PDB file of C-alpha atoms in Angstrom:
ATOM      1  CA  MET A   6     144.121 -84.356 -33.054  1.00 57.00           C
ATOM      2  CA  SER A   7     144.896 -83.300 -29.477  1.00 60.00           C
ATOM      3  CA  GLU A   8     142.721 -84.748 -26.700  1.00 74.00           C
ATOM      4  CA  LEU A   9     139.247 -83.332 -26.979  1.00 88.00           C
ATOM      5  CA  SER A  10     136.225 -83.223 -24.694  1.00 93.00           C
ATOM      6  CA  SER A  11     132.629 -82.281 -25.422  1.00 96.00           C
ATOM      7  CA  LYS A  12     129.229 -82.298 -23.788  1.00 97.00           C
ATOM      8  CA  CYS A  13     127.922 -84.136 -26.850  1.00 98.00           C
ATOM      9  CA  VAL A  14     129.740 -86.228 -29.440  1.00 98.00           C
ATOM     10  CA  ILE A  15     127.828 -87.405 -32.520  1.00 98.00           C
ATOM     11  CA  ILE A  16     129.086 -90.422 -34.446  1.00 98.00           C
ATOM     12  CA  GLY A  17     127.995 -90.408 -38.089  1.00 96.00           C
ATOM     13  CA  GLY A  18     126.721 -87.889 -40.610  1.00 90.00           C
ATOM     14  CA  GLY A  19     123.639 -88.118 -42.773  1.00 92.00           C
ATOM     15  CA  PRO A  20     120.206 -86.733 -41.910  1.00 95.00           C
ATOM     16  CA  ALA A  21     120.210 -88.102 -38.348  1.00 97.00           C
ATOM     17  CA  GLY A  22     123.686 -86.954 -37.404  1.00 97.00           C
ATOM     18  CA  TYR A  23     123.540 -83.517 -38.997  1.00 97.00           C
ATOM     19  CA  THR A  24     120.077 -82.802 -37.584  1.00 98.00           C
ATOM     20  CA  ALA A  25     121.259 -83.851 -34.135  1.00 98.00           C
ATOM     21  CA  ALA A  26     124.186 -81.458 -34.558  1.00 98.00           C
ATOM     22  CA  VAL A  27     121.839 -78.585 -35.454  1.00 98.00           C
ATOM     23  CA  TYR A  28     119.705 -79.113 -32.364  1.00 98.00           C
ATOM     24  CA  ALA A  29     122.634 -79.808 -30.047  1.00 98.00           C
ATOM     25  CA  SER A  30     124.384 -76.650 -31.255  1.00 98.00           C
ATOM     26  CA  ARG A  31     121.317 -74.516 -30.663  1.00 97.00           C
ATOM     27  CA  ALA A  32     121.123 -75.972 -27.152  1.00 97.00           C
ATOM     28  CA  ASN A  33     124.688 -74.762 -26.477  1.00 97.00           C
ATOM     29  CA  LEU A  34     126.077 -78.280 -26.164  1.00 97.00           C
ATOM     30  CA  SER A  35     129.002 -77.445 -28.507  1.00 96.00           C
ATOM     31  CA  PRO A  36     128.725 -80.818 -30.276  1.00 98.00           C
ATOM     32  CA  VAL A  37     131.553 -82.538 -32.107  1.00 98.00           C
ATOM     33  CA  LEU A  38     130.436 -84.689 -35.031  1.00 98.00           C
ATOM     34  CA  PHE A  39     132.615 -87.416 -36.541  1.00 97.00           C
ATOM     35  CA  GLU A  40     131.193 -87.927 -40.014  1.00 94.00           C
ATOM     36  CA  GLY A  41     133.507 -90.722 -41.183  1.00 88.00           C
ATOM     37  CA  MET A  42     135.543 -90.734 -44.366  1.00 75.00           C
ATOM     38  CA  GLN A  43     132.487 -90.890 -46.674  1.00 73.00           C
ATOM     39  CA  PRO A  44     130.108 -88.394 -45.078  1.00 76.00           C
ATOM     40  CA  GLY A  45     126.485 -87.914 -45.946  1.00 77.00           C
ATOM     41  CA  GLY A  46     124.946 -91.337 -45.415  1.00 75.00           C
ATOM     42  CA  GLN A  47     122.814 -93.151 -47.972  1.00 72.00           C
ATOM     43  CA  LEU A  48     121.346 -89.951 -49.398  1.00 76.00           C
ATOM     44  CA  THR A  49     124.630 -89.374 -51.200  1.00 73.00           C
ATOM     45  CA  THR A  50     123.817 -92.434 -53.319  1.00 62.00           C
ATOM     46  CA  THR A  51     120.371 -91.123 -54.243  1.00 62.00           C
ATOM     47  CA  THR A  52     119.485 -88.820 -57.104  1.00 62.00           C
ATOM     48  CA  GLU A  53     116.302 -86.837 -56.637  1.00 71.00           C
ATOM     49  CA  VAL A  54     114.593 -86.915 -53.247  1.00 77.00           C
ATOM     50  CA  GLU A  55     110.884 -86.255 -53.740  1.00 77.00           C
ATOM     51  CA  ASN A  56     109.469 -87.016 -50.308  1.00 82.00           C
ATOM     52  CA  PHE A  57     111.448 -84.765 -47.965  1.00 89.00           C
ATOM     53  CA  PRO A  58     109.120 -81.976 -46.707  1.00 93.00           C
ATOM     54  CA  GLY A  59     109.857 -78.483 -47.952  1.00 94.00           C
ATOM     55  CA  PHE A  60     111.045 -79.438 -51.437  1.00 93.00           C
ATOM     56  CA  PRO A  61     107.948 -79.759 -53.642  1.00 93.00           C
ATOM     57  CA  SER A  62     110.077 -79.912 -56.773  1.00 91.00           C
ATOM     58  CA  GLY A  63     112.499 -82.411 -55.240  1.00 87.00           C
ATOM     59  CA  ILE A  64     116.149 -82.023 -54.334  1.00 90.00           C
ATOM     60  CA  GLN A  65     119.265 -84.033 -55.101  1.00 86.00           C
ATOM     61  CA  GLY A  66     120.244 -86.300 -52.221  1.00 84.00           C
ATOM     62  CA  GLY A  67     123.818 -85.045 -52.076  1.00 87.00           C
ATOM     63  CA  GLU A  68     122.647 -81.458 -52.068  1.00 93.00           C
ATOM     64  CA  LEU A  69     120.195 -82.124 -49.246  1.00 93.00           C
ATOM     65  CA  VAL A  70     122.792 -83.573 -46.875  1.00 93.00           C
ATOM     66  CA  SER A  71     125.272 -80.866 -47.863  1.00 94.00           C
ATOM     67  CA  GLU A  72     122.749 -78.222 -46.825  1.00 96.00           C
ATOM     68  CA  MET A  73     122.145 -80.068 -43.532  1.00 96.00           C
ATOM     69  CA  ARG A  74     125.879 -80.158 -42.875  1.00 96.00           C
ATOM     70  CA  SER A  75     126.246 -76.450 -43.604  1.00 97.00           C
ATOM     71  CA  GLN A  76     123.361 -75.665 -41.265  1.00 97.00           C
ATOM     72  CA  ALA A  77     124.987 -77.631 -38.444  1.00 97.00           C
ATOM     73  CA  GLU A  78     128.259 -75.747 -38.960  1.00 97.00           C
ATOM     74  CA  LYS A  79     126.392 -72.444 -39.049  1.00 97.00           C
ATOM     75  CA  PHE A  80     125.142 -73.013 -35.509  1.00 97.00           C
ATOM     76  CA  GLY A  81     128.596 -73.958 -34.233  1.00 97.00           C
ATOM     77  CA  ALA A  82     128.920 -77.722 -34.560  1.00 98.00           C
ATOM     78  CA  ARG A  83     132.479 -78.924 -35.011  1.00 97.00           C
ATOM     79  CA  ILE A  84     132.487 -81.469 -37.847  1.00 97.00           C
ATOM     80  CA  VAL A  85     135.469 -83.791 -38.167  1.00 95.00           C
ATOM     81  CA  THR A  86     136.057 -85.969 -41.231  1.00 93.00           C
ATOM     82  CA  ASP A  87     137.425 -88.966 -39.379  1.00 94.00           C
ATOM     83  CA  VAL A  88     136.197 -92.292 -38.029  1.00 95.00           C
ATOM     84  CA  VAL A  89     135.627 -93.462 -34.478  1.00 97.00           C
ATOM     85  CA  THR A  90     137.476 -96.763 -34.111  1.00 97.00           C
ATOM     86  CA  SER A  91     136.482 -97.790 -30.565  1.00 97.00           C
ATOM     87  CA  VAL A  92     134.251 -96.682 -27.705  1.00 98.00           C
ATOM     88  CA  ASP A  93     134.143 -97.216 -23.956  1.00 97.00           C
ATOM     89  CA  PHE A  94     130.697 -96.669 -22.501  1.00 98.00           C
ATOM     90  CA  SER A  95     131.491 -98.289 -19.138  1.00 97.00           C
ATOM     91  CA  LYS A  96     131.742 -94.968 -17.319  1.00 96.00           C
ATOM     92  CA  ARG A  97     131.165 -91.264 -17.838  1.00 96.00           C
ATOM     93  CA  PRO A  98     132.637 -89.280 -19.365  1.00 97.00           C
ATOM     94  CA  PHE A  99     132.656 -91.788 -22.188  1.00 98.00           C
ATOM     95  CA  THR A 100     135.882 -92.398 -24.102  1.00 97.00           C
ATOM     96  CA  LEU A 101     136.039 -92.593 -27.889  1.00 97.00           C
ATOM     97  CA  THR A 102     139.143 -93.345 -29.927  1.00 97.00           C
ATOM     98  CA  VAL A 103     139.391 -91.875 -33.419  1.00 95.00           C
ATOM     99  CA  GLY A 104     141.327 -92.819 -36.512  1.00 91.00           C
ATOM    100  CA  ASP A 105     144.522 -90.976 -35.634  1.00 86.00           C
ATOM    101  CA  GLY A 106     144.695 -92.711 -32.243  1.00 89.00           C
ATOM    102  CA  SER A 107     143.639 -89.736 -30.151  1.00 93.00           C
ATOM    103  CA  GLU A 108     140.924 -89.953 -27.506  1.00 95.00           C
ATOM    104  CA  VAL A 109     137.768 -87.914 -27.116  1.00 97.00           C
ATOM    105  CA  LYS A 110     135.839 -87.559 -23.857  1.00 97.00           C
ATOM    106  CA  ALA A 111     132.071 -87.128 -24.097  1.00 98.00           C
ATOM    107  CA  ASP A 112     129.378 -86.476 -21.504  1.00 98.00           C
ATOM    108  CA  THR A 113     126.778 -87.782 -23.957  1.00 98.00           C
ATOM    109  CA  VAL A 114     127.027 -89.643 -27.254  1.00 98.00           C
ATOM    110  CA  ILE A 115     124.570 -89.744 -30.153  1.00 98.00           C
ATOM    111  CA  ILE A 116     125.070 -92.667 -32.538  1.00 98.00           C
ATOM    112  CA  ALA A 117     123.968 -92.035 -36.127  1.00 98.00           C
ATOM    113  CA  THR A 118     126.120 -94.479 -38.071  1.00 96.00           C
ATOM    114  CA  GLY A 119     123.322 -95.636 -40.379  1.00 94.00           C
ATOM    115  CA  ALA A 120     123.174 -98.920 -42.254  1.00 90.00           C
ATOM    116  CA  ALA A 121     125.012-100.493 -45.200  1.00 81.00           C
ATOM    117  CA  ALA A 122     123.689-102.234 -48.290  1.00 78.00           C
ATOM    118  CA  ARG A 123     123.252-105.992 -48.024  1.00 85.00           C
ATOM    119  CA  TYR A 124     124.689-108.505 -50.500  1.00 89.00           C
ATOM    120  CA  LEU A 125     123.566-112.015 -51.465  1.00 94.00           C
ATOM    121  CA  GLY A 126     126.758-113.624 -50.205  1.00 91.00           C
ATOM    122  CA  LEU A 127     127.753-115.143 -53.529  1.00 93.00           C
ATOM    123  CA  PRO A 128     131.519-115.492 -54.092  1.00 88.00           C
ATOM    124  CA  ASP A 129     130.956-114.044 -57.563  1.00 92.00           C
ATOM    125  CA  GLU A 130     129.801-110.744 -56.042  1.00 91.00           C
ATOM    126  CA  GLN A 131     133.303-110.035 -54.803  1.00 87.00           C
ATOM    127  CA  LYS A 132     134.877-111.379 -57.979  1.00 92.00           C
ATOM    128  CA  TYR A 133     132.973-108.883 -60.114  1.00 93.00           C
ATOM    129  CA  MET A 134     132.832-106.016 -57.623  1.00 87.00           C
ATOM    130  CA  GLY A 135     133.535-102.890 -59.646  1.00 80.00           C
ATOM    131  CA  LEU A 136     133.458-105.038 -62.789  1.00 91.00           C
ATOM    132  CA  GLY A 137     129.678-105.234 -63.048  1.00 94.00           C
ATOM    133  CA  VAL A 138     128.463-105.682 -59.463  1.00 92.00           C
ATOM    134  CA  SER A 139     127.283-102.640 -57.535  1.00 87.00           C
ATOM    135  CA  ALA A 140     125.020-101.684 -54.629  1.00 82.00           C
ATOM    136  CA  CYS A 141     124.507 -98.150 -55.908  1.00 79.00           C
ATOM    137  CA  ALA A 142     122.721 -97.527 -59.190  1.00 82.00           C
ATOM    138  CA  THR A 143     123.102 -93.776 -58.822  1.00 72.00           C
ATOM    139  CA  CYS A 144     126.848 -94.099 -58.370  1.00 67.00           C
ATOM    140  CA  ASP A 145     127.502 -96.529 -61.186  1.00 80.00           C
ATOM    141  CA  GLY A 146     124.490 -96.415 -63.497  1.00 86.00           C
ATOM    142  CA  PHE A 147     126.213 -94.046 -65.924  1.00 85.00           C
ATOM    143  CA  PHE A 148     128.634 -96.822 -66.905  1.00 88.00           C
ATOM    144  CA  TYR A 149     125.748 -98.962 -68.174  1.00 94.00           C
ATOM    145  CA  ARG A 150     124.215 -96.643 -70.696  1.00 95.00           C
ATOM    146  CA  LYS A 151     122.544 -98.649 -73.487  1.00 96.00           C
ATOM    147  CA  LYS A 152     123.499-101.903 -71.743  1.00 97.00           C
ATOM    148  CA  ARG A 153     121.560-104.663 -69.993  1.00 98.00           C
ATOM    149  CA  VAL A 154     121.381-104.725 -66.210  1.00 98.00           C
ATOM    150  CA  ALA A 155     119.599-106.507 -63.370  1.00 98.00           C
ATOM    151  CA  VAL A 156     118.340-105.297 -60.010  1.00 97.00           C
ATOM    152  CA  VAL A 157     117.876-107.765 -57.149  1.00 97.00           C
ATOM    153  CA  GLY A 158     114.997-107.048 -54.790  1.00 95.00           C
ATOM    154  CA  GLY A 159     111.280-106.328 -54.685  1.00 95.00           C
ATOM    155  CA  GLY A 160     110.897-103.391 -52.319  1.00 91.00           C
ATOM    156  CA  ASP A 161     110.757 -99.633 -52.831  1.00 89.00           C
ATOM    157  CA  THR A 162     114.536 -99.358 -53.020  1.00 85.00           C
ATOM    158  CA  ALA A 163     114.748-101.992 -55.752  1.00 93.00           C
ATOM    159  CA  CYS A 164     111.996-100.283 -57.722  1.00 94.00           C
ATOM    160  CA  GLU A 165     113.695 -96.916 -57.377  1.00 89.00           C
ATOM    161  CA  GLU A 166     116.973 -98.403 -58.596  1.00 91.00           C
ATOM    162  CA  ALA A 167     115.235-100.093 -61.541  1.00 96.00           C
ATOM    163  CA  LEU A 168     113.429 -96.897 -62.507  1.00 96.00           C
ATOM    164  CA  TYR A 169     116.639 -94.899 -62.394  1.00 93.00           C
ATOM    165  CA  LEU A 170     118.513 -97.472 -64.463  1.00 96.00           C
ATOM    166  CA  SER A 171     115.690 -97.718 -66.998  1.00 97.00           C
ATOM    167  CA  GLY A 172     116.532 -94.193 -68.075  1.00 95.00           C
ATOM    168  CA  LEU A 173     120.078 -95.266 -68.888  1.00 96.00           C
ATOM    169  CA  ALA A 174     120.152 -98.949 -69.744  1.00 97.00           C
ATOM    170  CA  SER A 175     118.553-100.634 -72.745  1.00 98.00           C
ATOM    171  CA  LYS A 176     117.070-103.398 -70.578  1.00 98.00           C
ATOM    172  CA  VAL A 177     116.464-103.763 -66.840  1.00 98.00           C
ATOM    173  CA  TYR A 178     115.595-107.071 -65.213  1.00 98.00           C
ATOM    174  CA  MET A 179     114.199-107.136 -61.692  1.00 98.00           C
ATOM    175  CA  ILE A 180     115.040-110.412 -59.952  1.00 98.00           C
ATOM    176  CA  VAL A 181     112.375-111.001 -57.304  1.00 98.00           C
ATOM    177  CA  ARG A 182     112.427-114.155 -55.170  1.00 96.00           C
ATOM    178  CA  LYS A 183     108.717-113.949 -54.306  1.00 96.00           C
ATOM    179  CA  ASP A 184     105.709-113.925 -56.605  1.00 96.00           C
ATOM    180  CA  TYR A 185     104.903-110.298 -55.781  1.00 96.00           C
ATOM    181  CA  LEU A 186     106.561-106.933 -55.166  1.00 96.00           C
ATOM    182  CA  ARG A 187     106.797-105.547 -51.623  1.00 92.00           C
ATOM    183  CA  ALA A 188     107.042-102.023 -52.984  1.00 92.00           C
ATOM    184  CA  SER A 189     104.386 -99.363 -52.490  1.00 91.00           C
ATOM    185  CA  GLN A 190     101.604 -99.099 -55.032  1.00 93.00           C
ATOM    186  CA  VAL A 191     103.008 -95.782 -56.253  1.00 92.00           C
ATOM    187  CA  MET A 192     106.349 -97.387 -57.083  1.00 92.00           C
ATOM    188  CA  GLN A 193     104.694-100.377 -58.752  1.00 94.00           C
ATOM    189  CA  ALA A 194     102.601 -98.074 -60.915  1.00 93.00           C
ATOM    190  CA  ARG A 195     105.734 -96.290 -62.097  1.00 93.00           C
ATOM    191  CA  LEU A 196     107.312 -99.575 -63.134  1.00 94.00           C
ATOM    192  CA  LYS A 197     104.401-100.311 -65.458  1.00 90.00           C
ATOM    193  CA  ASP A 198     105.186 -97.170 -67.435  1.00 90.00           C
ATOM    194  CA  ARG A 199     108.688 -98.397 -68.330  1.00 95.00           C
ATOM    195  CA  ASP A 200     108.714-100.748 -71.305  1.00 96.00           C
ATOM    196  CA  ASN A 201     112.344-101.761 -70.782  1.00 97.00           C
ATOM    197  CA  ILE A 202     111.800-103.164 -67.251  1.00 97.00           C
ATOM    198  CA  GLU A 203     111.036-106.896 -66.993  1.00 97.00           C
ATOM    199  CA  ILE A 204     110.219-108.462 -63.619  1.00 97.00           C
ATOM    200  CA  LEU A 205     111.389-112.048 -63.063  1.00 98.00           C
ATOM    201  CA  PHE A 206     109.243-113.347 -60.210  1.00 98.00           C
ATOM    202  CA  ASN A 207     110.027-116.484 -58.163  1.00 98.00           C
ATOM    203  CA  CYS A 208     113.684-116.243 -59.136  1.00 98.00           C
ATOM    204  CA  ASN A 209     116.946-116.467 -57.219  1.00 97.00           C
ATOM    205  CA  THR A 210     120.462-115.715 -58.390  1.00 98.00           C
ATOM    206  CA  THR A 211     122.798-118.693 -58.017  1.00 97.00           C
ATOM    207  CA  GLY A 212     125.893-117.195 -59.594  1.00 97.00           C
ATOM    208  CA  LEU A 213     127.433-114.701 -61.994  1.00 97.00           C
ATOM    209  CA  PHE A 214     129.661-115.304 -64.970  1.00 97.00           C
ATOM    210  CA  GLY A 215     131.974-113.509 -67.360  1.00 97.00           C
ATOM    211  CA  ASP A 216     135.548-113.604 -68.620  1.00 94.00           C
ATOM    212  CA  GLU A 217     137.154-110.464 -67.172  1.00 91.00           C
ATOM    213  CA  VAL A 218     134.005-108.481 -66.501  1.00 95.00           C
ATOM    214  CA  LEU A 219     130.427-109.474 -65.733  1.00 97.00           C
ATOM    215  CA  GLN A 220     128.560-110.910 -68.703  1.00 97.00           C
ATOM    216  CA  GLY A 221     125.566-112.623 -67.129  1.00 98.00           C
ATOM    217  CA  ALA A 222     123.790-114.234 -64.188  1.00 98.00           C
ATOM    218  CA  HIS A 223     122.719-117.792 -63.429  1.00 98.00           C
ATOM    219  CA  LEU A 224     119.142-117.906 -62.149  1.00 98.00           C
ATOM    220  CA  VAL A 225     116.806-120.533 -60.764  1.00 98.00           C
ATOM    221  CA  GLU A 226     113.039-120.221 -60.979  1.00 98.00           C
ATOM    222  CA  PHE A 227     110.679-121.938 -58.505  1.00 97.00           C
ATOM    223  CA  LYS A 228     113.626-123.222 -56.490  1.00 96.00           C
ATOM    224  CA  GLY A 229     112.967-126.442 -54.585  1.00 95.00           C
ATOM    225  CA  THR A 230     109.724-127.280 -56.377  1.00 96.00           C
ATOM    226  CA  ASP A 231     108.796-129.637 -59.191  1.00 96.00           C
ATOM    227  CA  ARG A 232     108.730-126.568 -61.439  1.00 96.00           C
ATOM    228  CA  GLU A 233     112.384-125.701 -60.780  1.00 97.00           C
ATOM    229  CA  ARG A 234     114.076-124.288 -63.864  1.00 97.00           C
ATOM    230  CA  HIS A 235     117.628-123.019 -64.339  1.00 98.00           C
ATOM    231  CA  PHE A 236     118.437-120.370 -66.926  1.00 97.00           C
ATOM    232  CA  ASP A 237     120.848-117.525 -67.643  1.00 98.00           C
ATOM    233  CA  ILE A 238     120.389-113.881 -68.495  1.00 98.00           C
ATOM    234  CA  ASP A 239     122.939-111.768 -70.326  1.00 98.00           C
ATOM    235  CA  ILE A 240     123.710-108.620 -68.337  1.00 98.00           C
ATOM    236  CA  ASP A 241     126.526-106.133 -67.961  1.00 97.00           C
ATOM    237  CA  GLY A 242     125.497-104.796 -64.558  1.00 97.00           C
ATOM    238  CA  PHE A 243     124.151-106.458 -61.395  1.00 97.00           C
ATOM    239  CA  PHE A 244     122.721-104.141 -58.729  1.00 95.00           C
ATOM    240  CA  LEU A 245     121.848-105.232 -55.191  1.00 94.00           C
ATOM    241  CA  ALA A 246     118.798-103.682 -53.519  1.00 90.00           C
ATOM    242  CA  ILE A 247     117.843-106.238 -50.850  1.00 89.00           C
ATOM    243  CA  GLY A 248     118.012-104.290 -47.646  1.00 79.00           C
ATOM    244  CA  HIS A 249     120.640-103.060 -45.251  1.00 81.00           C
ATOM    245  CA  THR A 250     122.816-104.092 -42.338  1.00 89.00           C
ATOM    246  CA  PRO A 251     123.121-101.612 -39.459  1.00 95.00           C
ATOM    247  CA  ASN A 252     126.602-100.234 -38.848  1.00 95.00           C
ATOM    248  CA  THR A 253     126.821-101.379 -35.245  1.00 97.00           C
ATOM    249  CA  ASP A 254     129.925-103.588 -35.062  1.00 96.00           C
ATOM    250  CA  LEU A 255     131.633-100.799 -33.126  1.00 96.00           C
ATOM    251  CA  PHE A 256     129.042-101.058 -30.355  1.00 98.00           C
ATOM    252  CA  ARG A 257     128.770-104.825 -29.878  1.00 96.00           C
ATOM    253  CA  GLY A 258     129.396-105.632 -26.230  1.00 95.00           C
ATOM    254  CA  GLN A 259     128.757-101.994 -25.320  1.00 97.00           C
ATOM    255  CA  LEU A 260     125.045-101.622 -26.126  1.00 98.00           C
ATOM    256  CA  GLU A 261     122.012-103.871 -26.406  1.00 98.00           C
ATOM    257  CA  LEU A 262     121.266-104.783 -30.027  1.00 98.00           C
ATOM    258  CA  ASN A 263     118.278-106.564 -31.502  1.00 97.00           C
ATOM    259  CA  PRO A 264     118.723-109.913 -33.315  1.00 94.00           C
ATOM    260  CA  GLU A 265     119.295-108.087 -36.618  1.00 91.00           C
ATOM    261  CA  GLY A 266     122.001-105.904 -35.093  1.00 95.00           C
ATOM    262  CA  TYR A 267     120.036-102.661 -34.776  1.00 96.00           C
ATOM    263  CA  ILE A 268     120.493-100.675 -31.570  1.00 98.00           C
ATOM    264  CA  ASN A 269     117.664-101.095 -29.095  1.00 98.00           C
ATOM    265  CA  VAL A 270     116.194 -97.814 -27.857  1.00 98.00           C
ATOM    266  CA  ALA A 271     113.629 -97.093 -25.154  1.00 97.00           C
ATOM    267  CA  SER A 272     110.964 -95.826 -27.541  1.00 93.00           C
ATOM    268  CA  PRO A 273     109.627 -93.189 -27.853  1.00 93.00           C
ATOM    269  CA  SER A 274     112.958 -91.791 -26.623  1.00 97.00           C
ATOM    270  CA  THR A 275     116.295 -92.446 -28.317  1.00 98.00           C
ATOM    271  CA  GLN A 276     117.909 -93.679 -25.100  1.00 98.00           C
ATOM    272  CA  THR A 277     119.987 -96.837 -25.527  1.00 98.00           C
ATOM    273  CA  SER A 278     120.810 -99.420 -22.858  1.00 98.00           C
ATOM    274  CA  VAL A 279     123.505 -97.091 -21.506  1.00 98.00           C
ATOM    275  CA  ASP A 280     122.406 -93.861 -19.821  1.00 98.00           C
ATOM    276  CA  GLY A 281     123.710 -90.886 -21.765  1.00 98.00           C
ATOM    277  CA  VAL A 282     124.131 -92.768 -25.039  1.00 98.00           C
ATOM    278  CA  PHE A 283     121.450 -92.197 -27.672  1.00 98.00           C
ATOM    279  CA  ALA A 284     120.841 -93.621 -31.153  1.00 98.00           C
ATOM    280  CA  ALA A 285     119.184 -91.964 -34.142  1.00 98.00           C
ATOM    281  CA  GLY A 286     118.425 -92.817 -37.749  1.00 96.00           C
ATOM    282  CA  ASP A 287     118.702 -96.114 -39.589  1.00 93.00           C
ATOM    283  CA  VAL A 288     121.126 -97.602 -37.050  1.00 97.00           C
ATOM    284  CA  ALA A 289     118.152 -97.942 -34.683  1.00 97.00           C
ATOM    285  CA  ASP A 290     115.365 -98.202 -37.264  1.00 93.00           C
ATOM    286  CA  PRO A 291     114.752-101.577 -38.927  1.00 85.00           C
ATOM    287  CA  ILE A 292     111.278-100.534 -40.079  1.00 80.00           C
ATOM    288  CA  TYR A 293     110.963 -97.116 -41.707  1.00 81.00           C
ATOM    289  CA  GLN A 294     114.476 -96.206 -42.922  1.00 79.00           C
ATOM    290  CA  GLN A 295     113.471 -92.904 -44.471  1.00 84.00           C
ATOM    291  CA  ALA A 296     115.504 -89.698 -44.497  1.00 88.00           C
ATOM    292  CA  VAL A 297     112.751 -87.628 -42.914  1.00 92.00           C
ATOM    293  CA  ASN A 298     112.370 -90.162 -40.112  1.00 93.00           C
ATOM    294  CA  ALA A 299     116.133 -90.196 -39.567  1.00 94.00           C
ATOM    295  CA  ALA A 300     116.189 -86.410 -39.343  1.00 96.00           C
ATOM    296  CA  GLY A 301     113.314 -86.466 -36.863  1.00 97.00           C
ATOM    297  CA  SER A 302     115.061 -88.998 -34.661  1.00 98.00           C
ATOM    298  CA  GLY A 303     118.240 -86.890 -34.810  1.00 98.00           C
ATOM    299  CA  CYS A 304     116.202 -84.008 -33.409  1.00 98.00           C
ATOM    300  CA  ARG A 305     114.842 -86.233 -30.640  1.00 98.00           C
ATOM    301  CA  ALA A 306     118.298 -87.568 -29.784  1.00 98.00           C
ATOM    302  CA  ALA A 307     119.695 -84.066 -29.334  1.00 98.00           C
ATOM    303  CA  ILE A 308     116.757 -83.073 -27.129  1.00 98.00           C
ATOM    304  CA  ASP A 309     117.190 -86.286 -25.126  1.00 98.00           C
ATOM    305  CA  ALA A 310     120.895 -85.513 -24.662  1.00 98.00           C
ATOM    306  CA  GLU A 311     120.175 -81.969 -23.550  1.00 98.00           C
ATOM    307  CA  ARG A 312     117.570 -83.101 -21.013  1.00 98.00           C
ATOM    308  CA  PHE A 313     119.899 -85.833 -19.718  1.00 98.00           C
ATOM    309  CA  LEU A 314     122.626 -83.261 -19.054  1.00 97.00           C
ATOM    310  CA  ASN A 315     120.210 -80.861 -17.361  1.00 94.00           C
ATOM    311  CA  VAL A 316     118.734 -83.377 -14.914  1.00 75.00           C
TER     312      VAL A 316
END
């Protein structure tokens, strides 16, 4: 790519990035969006999205982000399937380096890099990655038809994963470290309708086992108490659904981050600690992490960028 300059560069696809591109395009900012090598964000790992306004019958996650992308292109956004490897926010125009080594100059930058699934940190997770361990039930659930699987977590995401897998697998365990689910009442009610889902409360995973592929998990119940009990479950699949880590390594030392690594913004705006740099979506949202909220913040980031340039 030859050297490029733009009034507005957007880093990351997904609902936040594509929505920002729609609004920035309509504001005549001629945005350039770097969507990475796996565009679409977390919605591409989701099946049916039921809670995005305008789709009363639901819509497939991949289809939703594809439509957002097409809409951004329709209004003139330039979308590049490449990664940004480094940034320099010390002076304007800002300098971004992309995967092929070329540099991009930007008057404003909108960061929409999202967040990545979190793992337990067990050595066995890497050992059995792709051989039974997954962080995406939608991606890999098909391979576990009529088999036994486990989902780690007790929030809405874990419940959604368990519900999806219950339609494929013969048995679904939910491994929950607390004595209750954090999920919404709606999600908990849905779990009760699935006879093949069993919730293991007060349990932690201590390891995984299997010869060449995953065959089971070592669990401990009531860890650290006089009721502590160790036992195993036989499973073919182990799915992580315990939260996310923001994709902000690229911006450490450049922007202020909170203790969890999310980008700090001057709410209610999307302004970061550097004037002219804005953040939208899950990368700056440790609380809500919903597609509709990400899209809304993408809209706000584009408006913030436009107003910054027009001051």
